[in-house]
Amino acid sequence: MKPSDPGSPPDKPAEPVQVEPDFRQLFHAAPAPYLVVTPQLIISAVNDAYLRATHTQREAIIGQYIFHVFPDNPEDPEAHSTANLAASFRRVLQYRVADTMAIQKYDIRAEDGTFEEHYWSPVNTPIFDAEGHLTHILHRVEDVTHIVADRCRLKAVESRIDEQSLEIQLANTRLQEAKAELEHERDLRELFVLKLTHDLRTPLASAKMALELLFRKGSDPDNAHRLSASVASSLDRCYRMVDDLLDANRIRSGKKLLIDTEPLELARLTADALTELMTLFGDRFVLVAPALIEGRWSRIQLQRMIENLCINAIKYGAEGRPVRVSVLQGDGTALLKVHNEGPPIPAQVQASLFEPYHRGPAQRTDAQGWGLGLTIVKGVAEAHGGEVRVVSSEQDGTTFQVSLPLGPPE
């Protein structure tokens, strides 16, 4: 072997062989789905990925009008995929540039003839020959069904989170309202206990003083009788206070008052109750009773109801003005109305008037009470199978109306 001359240039490397790629093979092997249509939208070529994605066979779709092969889902009234794709093809033919479409819901017919829900991201690109004529449109799609499904699930989760957040917010609001209500009720109860303690001390102190005098001066029959009556009156007042409290709590818990009924005439009963009230409040009451009204009611409870309504009218009505009490015949019922003049009861206050421990805004500083009177009125009316309501206005004043069935309650 002859050695090479050190001064001679090295041998040139062999030229690489230029191999033209088989574009048909590349087209069919491409992982993305491709479809080629003519300007008349006749399918002229399709790659394997497109056939797999659409469950079709090449020989069955080549030469076919694209929308005959891929129609809208007939079971989906909202399907507009063919119209949207046709509009994109028209834009490509008109403007001779690629057209990228928004994600389309374009259902595909499965092998069994039913339609599967699919979402696609299409791009339509014009293909020109050497002379610049637009000969075909390359239709490339990407199946994004799984992305849309994930997005829908995410939206559903976000929606559920929003709903739960709203539920939590509403629950917090209810808790705040319940807390405020409990605090308000606590304050009312504390105030009530203070007033109860204060009010009970007065009759108890009177009874105690009368007993002490009775022990010291009981030898005189007149003094003994007077002092004994004073003790009985003071204890009776204490009894009525406790009785009101127990009945109010019974009404508040949803139970009805226990009553014993007897035949009564309401106008006479009302007149007797007003006579007793006049010893305390003077000639302030006007009775309107055009006819006798007989029924079966509880004497004690009706007297109690009339007294509470009238005392309430005195407390919150115009000072010195009369209180009109009407006894009327209704349709199978007796109507008892107690009317007073003066400023009206605000609408927002009327809803809670009959709740225990509630007192309306007194017009005078000397108006006293526990806020149980109207609760007792409501309880007595309902125990008889009746009801009570209030009507109050600037022009007409305030009227409490009780309706009572004439017969005994069930």
CSV table of C-alpha atoms in Angstrom, one decimal:
chain,number,residue,atom,x,y,z
A,1,MET,CA,0.0,0.0,0.0
A,2,LYS,CA,1.4,3.3,-1.1
A,3,PRO,CA,1.6,5.9,1.7
A,4,SER,CA,-0.2,9.1,1.0
A,5,ASP,CA,1.8,12.2,0.3
A,6,PRO,CA,1.9,14.3,3.5
A,7,GLY,CA,1.7,17.4,1.4
A,8,SER,CA,-1.4,16.4,-0.6
A,9,PRO,CA,-5.0,17.5,0.4
A,10,PRO,CA,-7.2,14.9,2.2
A,11,ASP,CA,-9.8,13.0,0.4
A,12,LYS,CA,-13.3,14.7,0.2
A,13,PRO,CA,-16.1,13.1,2.2
A,14,ALA,CA,-18.8,11.5,0.2
A,15,GLU,CA,-21.8,13.7,-0.6
A,16,PRO,CA,-25.0,12.8,1.3
A,17,VAL,CA,-27.7,11.2,-0.7
A,18,GLN,CA,-30.8,13.5,-0.9
A,19,VAL,CA,-33.9,11.2,-0.4
A,20,GLU,CA,-37.2,12.8,-1.1
A,21,PRO,CA,-39.7,12.0,1.7
A,22,ASP,CA,-42.9,10.2,0.9
A,23,PHE,CA,-45.4,12.9,1.8
A,24,ARG,CA,-48.3,10.5,1.4
A,25,GLN,CA,-46.8,8.2,4.0
A,26,LEU,CA,-46.1,11.2,6.3
A,27,PHE,CA,-49.7,12.4,5.9
A,28,HIS,CA,-51.1,9.1,6.9
A,29,ALA,CA,-48.7,8.6,9.7
A,30,ALA,CA,-49.2,12.0,11.2
A,31,PRO,CA,-50.6,11.7,14.8
A,32,ALA,CA,-53.0,14.6,14.3
A,33,PRO,CA,-56.3,14.0,12.4
A,34,TYR,CA,-56.3,15.5,8.9
A,35,LEU,CA,-58.9,15.6,6.2
A,36,VAL,CA,-58.6,17.1,2.7
A,37,VAL,CA,-61.6,18.5,0.9
A,38,THR,CA,-62.1,20.2,-2.4
A,39,PRO,CA,-63.6,23.7,-2.8
A,40,GLN,CA,-66.9,21.8,-3.3
A,41,LEU,CA,-66.4,20.2,0.1
A,42,ILE,CA,-65.9,16.7,-1.3
A,43,ILE,CA,-63.5,14.5,0.7
A,44,SER,CA,-60.4,13.8,-1.3
A,45,ALA,CA,-58.0,12.5,1.3
A,46,VAL,CA,-58.0,11.4,5.0
A,47,ASN,CA,-55.3,10.2,7.2
A,48,ASP,CA,-55.4,7.2,9.6
A,49,ALA,CA,-55.6,9.4,12.8
A,50,TYR,CA,-58.8,11.1,11.4
A,51,LEU,CA,-60.3,7.7,10.6
A,52,ARG,CA,-59.7,6.4,14.1
A,53,ALA,CA,-61.0,9.6,15.7
A,54,THR,CA,-64.3,9.5,13.6
A,55,HIS,CA,-64.9,5.7,13.5
A,56,THR,CA,-64.9,5.8,9.7
A,57,GLN,CA,-63.4,3.8,6.8
A,58,ARG,CA,-61.4,5.5,4.0
A,59,GLU,CA,-63.2,3.8,1.1
A,60,ALA,CA,-66.6,4.7,2.6
A,61,ILE,CA,-65.9,8.5,2.8
A,62,ILE,CA,-63.6,9.3,0.0
A,63,GLY,CA,-65.5,11.2,-2.7
A,64,GLN,CA,-68.4,12.0,-0.4
A,65,TYR,CA,-69.8,15.4,0.6
A,66,ILE,CA,-68.3,16.1,4.0
A,67,PHE,CA,-71.6,16.9,5.7
A,68,HIS,CA,-73.3,13.8,4.4
A,69,VAL,CA,-70.6,11.8,6.1
A,70,PHE,CA,-70.5,14.0,9.2
A,71,PRO,CA,-74.0,15.4,9.9
A,72,ASP,CA,-75.3,17.1,13.0
A,73,ASN,CA,-76.5,14.9,15.8
A,74,PRO,CA,-80.3,14.6,15.1
A,75,GLU,CA,-81.0,14.1,18.8
A,76,ASP,CA,-79.3,17.4,19.8
A,77,PRO,CA,-81.6,20.4,19.0
A,78,GLU,CA,-78.8,22.7,19.9
A,79,ALA,CA,-76.4,21.2,17.3
A,80,HIS,CA,-75.0,23.8,14.8
A,81,SER,CA,-71.7,22.2,14.0
A,82,THR,CA,-72.2,21.7,10.2
A,83,ALA,CA,-73.3,25.4,9.8
A,84,ASN,CA,-70.2,26.6,11.8
A,85,LEU,CA,-67.8,24.4,9.8
A,86,ALA,CA,-69.4,25.4,6.5
A,87,ALA,CA,-69.0,29.1,7.4
A,88,SER,CA,-65.3,28.5,8.2
A,89,PHE,CA,-64.8,26.8,4.8
A,90,ARG,CA,-66.4,29.8,3.1
A,91,ARG,CA,-64.1,32.2,4.8
A,92,VAL,CA,-61.1,30.1,3.7
A,93,LEU,CA,-62.3,30.1,0.1
A,94,GLN,CA,-63.1,33.8,0.2
A,95,TYR,CA,-60.1,35.2,2.0
A,96,ARG,CA,-57.6,32.5,1.0
A,97,VAL,CA,-56.1,32.3,4.5
A,98,ALA,CA,-56.3,29.8,7.3
A,99,ASP,CA,-59.3,30.0,9.6
A,100,THR,CA,-59.0,28.8,13.3
A,101,MET,CA,-62.3,28.0,14.8
A,102,ALA,CA,-63.5,28.1,18.4
A,103,ILE,CA,-64.0,24.8,20.1
A,104,GLN,CA,-67.0,23.0,18.5
A,105,LYS,CA,-69.3,20.4,19.9
A,106,TYR,CA,-69.5,18.0,17.0
A,107,ASP,CA,-70.9,14.6,17.9
A,108,ILE,CA,-69.6,11.6,15.9
A,109,ARG,CA,-71.6,8.6,14.9
A,110,ALA,CA,-70.3,5.4,16.5
A,111,GLU,CA,-70.2,2.0,14.9
A,112,ASP,CA,-73.6,1.1,16.3
A,113,GLY,CA,-75.2,4.2,14.8
A,114,THR,CA,-75.6,6.2,17.9
A,115,PHE,CA,-73.9,9.6,18.4
A,116,GLU,CA,-71.0,10.1,20.8
A,117,GLU,CA,-70.4,13.5,22.4
A,118,HIS,CA,-67.2,15.1,21.1
A,119,TYR,CA,-65.5,18.5,21.2
A,120,TRP,CA,-63.0,19.6,18.6
A,121,SER,CA,-60.5,22.4,18.0
A,122,PRO,CA,-60.5,22.8,14.1
A,123,VAL,CA,-58.1,24.7,11.8
A,124,ASN,CA,-58.9,25.0,8.1
A,125,THR,CA,-55.9,25.8,5.8
A,126,PRO,CA,-56.1,26.6,2.0
A,127,ILE,CA,-53.8,24.6,-0.3
A,128,PHE,CA,-52.7,26.2,-3.6
A,129,ASP,CA,-51.2,24.7,-6.8
A,130,ALA,CA,-48.1,26.1,-8.6
A,131,GLU,CA,-50.2,28.7,-10.3
A,132,GLY,CA,-51.7,30.0,-7.1
A,133,HIS,CA,-55.1,28.4,-7.5
A,134,LEU,CA,-56.8,27.2,-4.4
A,135,THR,CA,-57.3,23.5,-5.0
A,136,HIS,CA,-58.0,22.1,-1.6
A,137,ILE,CA,-58.7,22.8,2.1
A,138,LEU,CA,-56.7,21.0,4.7
A,139,HIS,CA,-59.0,20.3,7.7
A,140,ARG,CA,-57.0,19.6,10.9
A,141,VAL,CA,-58.8,18.9,14.2
A,142,GLU,CA,-57.8,18.1,17.7
A,143,ASP,CA,-60.1,16.1,20.0
A,144,VAL,CA,-60.5,18.2,23.2
A,145,THR,CA,-63.4,16.3,24.6
A,146,HIS,CA,-61.5,15.3,27.7
A,147,ILE,CA,-60.4,18.9,28.3
A,148,VAL,CA,-64.0,20.2,28.0
A,149,ALA,CA,-65.1,17.4,30.4
A,150,ASP,CA,-62.4,18.3,32.9
A,151,ARG,CA,-63.4,22.0,32.5
A,152,CYS,CA,-67.1,21.1,33.1
A,153,ARG,CA,-66.2,19.1,36.2
A,154,LEU,CA,-64.1,22.0,37.4
A,155,LYS,CA,-67.0,24.4,36.9
A,156,ALA,CA,-69.2,22.0,38.7
A,157,VAL,CA,-66.8,21.8,41.6
A,158,GLU,CA,-66.4,25.6,41.6
A,159,SER,CA,-70.2,25.9,41.5
A,160,ARG,CA,-70.5,23.5,44.4
A,161,ILE,CA,-67.9,25.4,46.3
A,162,ASP,CA,-69.8,28.7,45.7
A,163,GLU,CA,-73.0,27.0,46.9
A,164,GLN,CA,-71.2,25.7,50.0
A,165,SER,CA,-69.7,29.2,50.6
A,166,LEU,CA,-73.2,30.7,50.3
A,167,GLU,CA,-74.6,28.1,52.7
A,168,ILE,CA,-71.8,28.8,55.2
A,169,GLN,CA,-72.5,32.5,54.9
A,170,LEU,CA,-76.2,32.0,55.4
A,171,ALA,CA,-75.5,29.7,58.3
A,172,ASN,CA,-73.2,32.3,59.9
A,173,THR,CA,-75.9,34.9,59.4
A,174,ARG,CA,-78.5,32.7,61.1
A,175,LEU,CA,-76.0,32.0,63.9
A,176,GLN,CA,-75.5,35.7,64.3
A,177,GLU,CA,-79.2,36.3,64.3
A,178,ALA,CA,-79.8,33.5,66.8
A,179,LYS,CA,-77.0,34.9,69.0
A,180,ALA,CA,-78.5,38.4,68.9
A,181,GLU,CA,-82.0,36.9,69.7
A,182,LEU,CA,-80.6,34.9,72.6
A,183,GLU,CA,-78.8,37.9,73.9
A,184,HIS,CA,-81.9,40.0,73.6
A,185,GLU,CA,-84.0,37.3,75.3
A,186,ARG,CA,-81.4,37.1,78.1
A,187,ASP,CA,-81.5,40.9,78.6
A,188,LEU,CA,-85.3,40.7,78.7
A,189,ARG,CA,-85.3,37.9,81.2
A,190,GLU,CA,-82.8,39.8,83.4
A,191,LEU,CA,-84.9,42.9,83.2
A,192,PHE,CA,-88.0,40.8,84.0
A,193,VAL,CA,-86.4,39.2,87.0
A,194,LEU,CA,-85.4,42.6,88.3
A,195,LYS,CA,-89.0,43.9,87.8
A,196,LEU,CA,-90.5,40.7,89.3
A,197,THR,CA,-88.3,41.0,92.4
A,198,HIS,CA,-89.2,44.7,92.7
A,199,ASP,CA,-92.9,44.2,92.2
A,200,LEU,CA,-93.3,41.2,94.5
A,201,ARG,CA,-91.5,43.0,97.3
A,202,THR,CA,-94.3,45.7,97.5
A,203,PRO,CA,-97.3,43.3,98.2
A,204,LEU,CA,-95.1,41.0,100.3
A,205,ALA,CA,-93.9,44.0,102.4
A,206,SER,CA,-97.6,45.1,102.8
A,207,ALA,CA,-98.6,41.7,103.9
A,208,LYS,CA,-95.7,41.5,106.3
A,209,MET,CA,-96.5,44.9,107.8
A,210,ALA,CA,-100.2,44.0,108.2
A,211,LEU,CA,-99.3,40.7,109.9
A,212,GLU,CA,-97.0,42.5,112.4
A,213,LEU,CA,-99.8,45.0,113.2
A,214,LEU,CA,-102.2,42.1,113.5
A,215,PHE,CA,-100.0,40.5,116.1
A,216,ARG,CA,-99.8,43.7,118.1
A,217,LYS,CA,-103.4,44.9,117.7
A,218,GLY,CA,-105.3,41.8,116.9
A,219,SER,CA,-107.4,42.1,120.0
A,220,ASP,CA,-109.6,44.7,118.2
A,221,PRO,CA,-112.0,42.8,115.9
A,222,ASP,CA,-112.3,45.7,113.5
A,223,ASN,CA,-108.5,46.0,113.2
A,224,ALA,CA,-108.2,42.3,112.9
A,225,HIS,CA,-110.7,42.1,110.0
A,226,ARG,CA,-109.1,45.1,108.2
A,227,LEU,CA,-105.6,43.8,108.6
A,228,SER,CA,-106.5,40.3,107.5
A,229,ALA,CA,-108.2,41.7,104.4
A,230,SER,CA,-105.0,43.6,103.6
A,231,VAL,CA,-102.9,40.5,103.9
A,232,ALA,CA,-105.3,38.5,101.7
A,233,SER,CA,-105.3,41.3,99.1
A,234,SER,CA,-101.5,41.5,99.1
A,235,LEU,CA,-101.1,37.7,98.8
A,236,ASP,CA,-103.8,37.6,96.1
A,237,ARG,CA,-101.8,40.2,94.1
A,238,CYS,CA,-98.6,38.0,94.4
A,239,TYR,CA,-100.6,35.0,93.3
A,240,ARG,CA,-101.8,36.8,90.2
A,241,MET,CA,-98.3,37.8,89.3
A,242,VAL,CA,-97.0,34.3,89.6
A,243,ASP,CA,-100.1,33.0,87.7
A,244,ASP,CA,-99.4,35.4,84.8
A,245,LEU,CA,-95.8,34.3,84.6
A,246,LEU,CA,-96.7,30.6,84.6
A,247,ASP,CA,-99.4,31.1,82.0
A,248,ALA,CA,-97.1,33.2,79.8
A,249,ASN,CA,-94.4,30.5,79.8
A,250,ARG,CA,-97.1,27.9,79.0
A,251,ILE,CA,-98.3,30.0,76.0
A,252,ARG,CA,-94.7,30.6,74.9
A,253,SER,CA,-94.0,26.9,74.8
A,254,GLY,CA,-97.0,26.3,72.4
A,255,LYS,CA,-99.4,24.9,74.9
A,256,LYS,CA,-103.0,26.2,75.5
A,257,LEU,CA,-104.3,27.5,78.8
A,258,LEU,CA,-106.6,25.1,80.7
A,259,ILE,CA,-110.1,26.6,81.1
A,260,ASP,CA,-113.4,25.7,82.7
A,261,THR,CA,-116.4,27.0,80.7
A,262,GLU,CA,-119.9,27.9,81.8
A,263,PRO,CA,-122.9,29.7,80.2
A,264,LEU,CA,-122.2,33.5,80.2
A,265,GLU,CA,-123.5,36.7,78.8
A,266,LEU,CA,-120.6,38.7,77.5
A,267,ALA,CA,-122.0,42.2,77.8
A,268,ARG,CA,-122.8,41.7,81.5
A,269,LEU,CA,-119.4,40.1,82.2
A,270,THR,CA,-117.7,43.0,80.4
A,271,ALA,CA,-119.7,45.6,82.4
A,272,ASP,CA,-118.8,43.9,85.7
A,273,ALA,CA,-115.1,44.0,84.7
A,274,LEU,CA,-115.2,47.6,83.8
A,275,THR,CA,-116.9,48.5,87.1
A,276,GLU,CA,-113.9,47.1,89.0
A,277,LEU,CA,-111.5,48.9,86.7
A,278,MET,CA,-113.2,52.2,87.3
A,279,THR,CA,-112.2,52.1,90.9
A,280,LEU,CA,-108.6,52.3,89.7
A,281,PHE,CA,-108.8,54.5,86.6
A,282,GLY,CA,-112.0,56.5,87.1
A,283,ASP,CA,-114.7,57.1,84.5
A,284,ARG,CA,-112.5,56.4,81.5
A,285,PHE,CA,-114.4,53.5,79.9
A,286,VAL,CA,-117.4,53.6,77.5
A,287,LEU,CA,-119.2,50.4,77.0
A,288,VAL,CA,-121.0,49.8,73.6
A,289,ALA,CA,-123.2,46.6,73.9
A,290,PRO,CA,-126.3,46.8,71.6
A,291,ALA,CA,-127.5,43.3,72.2
A,292,LEU,CA,-127.1,40.4,74.6
A,293,ILE,CA,-124.5,37.8,73.5
A,294,GLU,CA,-124.6,34.5,75.2
A,295,GLY,CA,-122.0,31.8,74.9
A,296,ARG,CA,-120.0,29.2,76.8
A,297,TRP,CA,-116.7,30.7,78.1
A,298,SER,CA,-114.4,30.8,81.2
A,299,ARG,CA,-115.6,33.6,83.5
A,300,ILE,CA,-112.2,34.0,85.2
A,301,GLN,CA,-110.2,34.0,82.0
A,302,LEU,CA,-112.5,36.4,80.1
A,303,GLN,CA,-112.3,38.9,83.0
A,304,ARG,CA,-108.6,38.5,82.9
A,305,MET,CA,-108.5,39.2,79.2
A,306,ILE,CA,-110.8,42.3,79.4
A,307,GLU,CA,-108.8,43.7,82.3
A,308,ASN,CA,-105.5,43.3,80.4
A,309,LEU,CA,-106.8,44.9,77.2
A,310,CYS,CA,-108.3,47.8,79.1
A,311,ILE,CA,-105.2,48.4,81.2
A,312,ASN,CA,-103.1,48.2,78.1
A,313,ALA,CA,-105.3,50.9,76.4
A,314,ILE,CA,-105.0,53.1,79.5
A,315,LYS,CA,-101.2,52.8,79.5
A,316,TYR,CA,-100.5,53.4,75.9
A,317,GLY,CA,-103.5,55.5,74.8
A,318,ALA,CA,-103.9,59.3,74.9
A,319,GLU,CA,-104.0,60.5,78.5
A,320,GLY,CA,-107.4,61.5,79.7
A,321,ARG,CA,-109.2,60.3,76.6
A,322,PRO,CA,-111.9,57.6,76.8
A,323,VAL,CA,-111.4,53.9,76.1
A,324,ARG,CA,-114.3,52.5,74.1
A,325,VAL,CA,-115.2,48.8,74.8
A,326,SER,CA,-117.6,47.2,72.3
A,327,VAL,CA,-119.3,43.9,72.5
A,328,LEU,CA,-120.8,42.8,69.2
A,329,GLN,CA,-122.3,39.8,67.5
A,330,GLY,CA,-120.3,38.3,64.7
A,331,ASP,CA,-120.9,35.4,62.3
A,332,GLY,CA,-121.2,32.6,64.9
A,333,THR,CA,-118.8,34.5,67.1
A,334,ALA,CA,-118.7,37.2,69.7
A,335,LEU,CA,-116.5,40.2,69.1
A,336,LEU,CA,-114.8,42.2,71.8
A,337,LYS,CA,-113.2,45.4,70.7
A,338,VAL,CA,-111.1,47.7,72.9
A,339,HIS,CA,-110.2,51.0,71.3
A,340,ASN,CA,-108.0,53.9,72.5
A,341,GLU,CA,-107.0,57.1,70.9
A,342,GLY,CA,-103.4,58.3,70.6
A,343,PRO,CA,-100.3,57.6,68.5
A,344,PRO,CA,-100.4,54.4,66.4
A,345,ILE,CA,-98.4,51.3,67.1
A,346,PRO,CA,-95.6,51.0,64.4
A,347,ALA,CA,-96.1,48.1,62.0
A,348,GLN,CA,-92.7,46.6,62.9
A,349,VAL,CA,-93.8,46.6,66.6
A,350,GLN,CA,-97.2,45.0,65.9
A,351,ALA,CA,-95.7,41.7,64.9
A,352,SER,CA,-94.2,41.1,68.3
A,353,LEU,CA,-96.9,42.7,70.6
A,354,PHE,CA,-98.1,39.3,71.8
A,355,GLU,CA,-94.7,37.9,72.6
A,356,PRO,CA,-93.9,37.4,76.3
A,357,TYR,CA,-91.9,40.2,78.0
A,358,HIS,CA,-92.5,42.6,75.1
A,359,ARG,CA,-93.7,46.1,75.9
A,360,GLY,CA,-94.7,48.6,73.3
A,361,PRO,CA,-93.2,52.1,73.3
A,362,ALA,CA,-95.1,53.8,76.2
A,363,GLN,CA,-96.2,57.3,75.6
A,364,ARG,CA,-95.9,58.2,79.3
A,365,THR,CA,-93.0,57.5,81.7
A,366,ASP,CA,-95.4,56.1,84.3
A,367,ALA,CA,-96.5,53.1,82.1
A,368,GLN,CA,-95.4,50.0,84.0
A,369,GLY,CA,-95.7,46.3,83.4
A,370,TRP,CA,-94.0,43.1,82.7
A,371,GLY,CA,-95.0,42.8,79.0
A,372,LEU,CA,-97.2,39.7,79.7
A,373,GLY,CA,-100.7,41.3,79.4
A,374,LEU,CA,-101.2,40.8,75.6
A,375,THR,CA,-99.6,37.4,75.8
A,376,ILE,CA,-102.3,36.4,78.3
A,377,VAL,CA,-104.9,37.9,76.0
A,378,LYS,CA,-103.7,35.9,73.1
A,379,GLY,CA,-103.6,32.7,75.2
A,380,VAL,CA,-107.1,33.2,76.5
A,381,ALA,CA,-108.5,33.8,73.0
A,382,GLU,CA,-106.8,30.7,71.6
A,383,ALA,CA,-107.8,28.6,74.5
A,384,HIS,CA,-111.5,29.4,73.6
A,385,GLY,CA,-110.8,28.6,69.9
A,386,GLY,CA,-110.7,32.3,69.0
A,387,GLU,CA,-108.1,34.8,67.9
A,388,VAL,CA,-106.9,38.4,68.6
A,389,ARG,CA,-105.6,41.0,66.2
A,390,VAL,CA,-104.7,44.7,66.3
A,391,VAL,CA,-105.5,47.5,63.9
A,392,SER,CA,-103.6,50.8,64.4
A,393,SER,CA,-103.4,54.0,62.4
A,394,GLU,CA,-102.7,57.7,62.9
A,395,GLN,CA,-106.3,58.7,62.0
A,396,ASP,CA,-108.3,56.0,63.9
A,397,GLY,CA,-106.1,55.1,66.9
A,398,THR,CA,-105.6,51.6,68.0
A,399,THR,CA,-108.2,48.8,68.3
A,400,PHE,CA,-107.6,45.3,69.7
A,401,GLN,CA,-110.3,42.8,68.5
A,402,VAL,CA,-110.9,39.4,70.0
A,403,SER,CA,-113.2,36.9,68.3
A,404,LEU,CA,-114.7,34.2,70.4
A,405,PRO,CA,-116.8,31.2,69.2
A,406,LEU,CA,-120.1,31.0,70.9
A,407,GLY,CA,-119.8,27.4,71.7
A,408,PRO,CA,-117.3,25.6,73.9
A,409,PRO,CA,-113.8,25.0,72.4
A,410,GLU,CA,-113.0,21.5,71.1
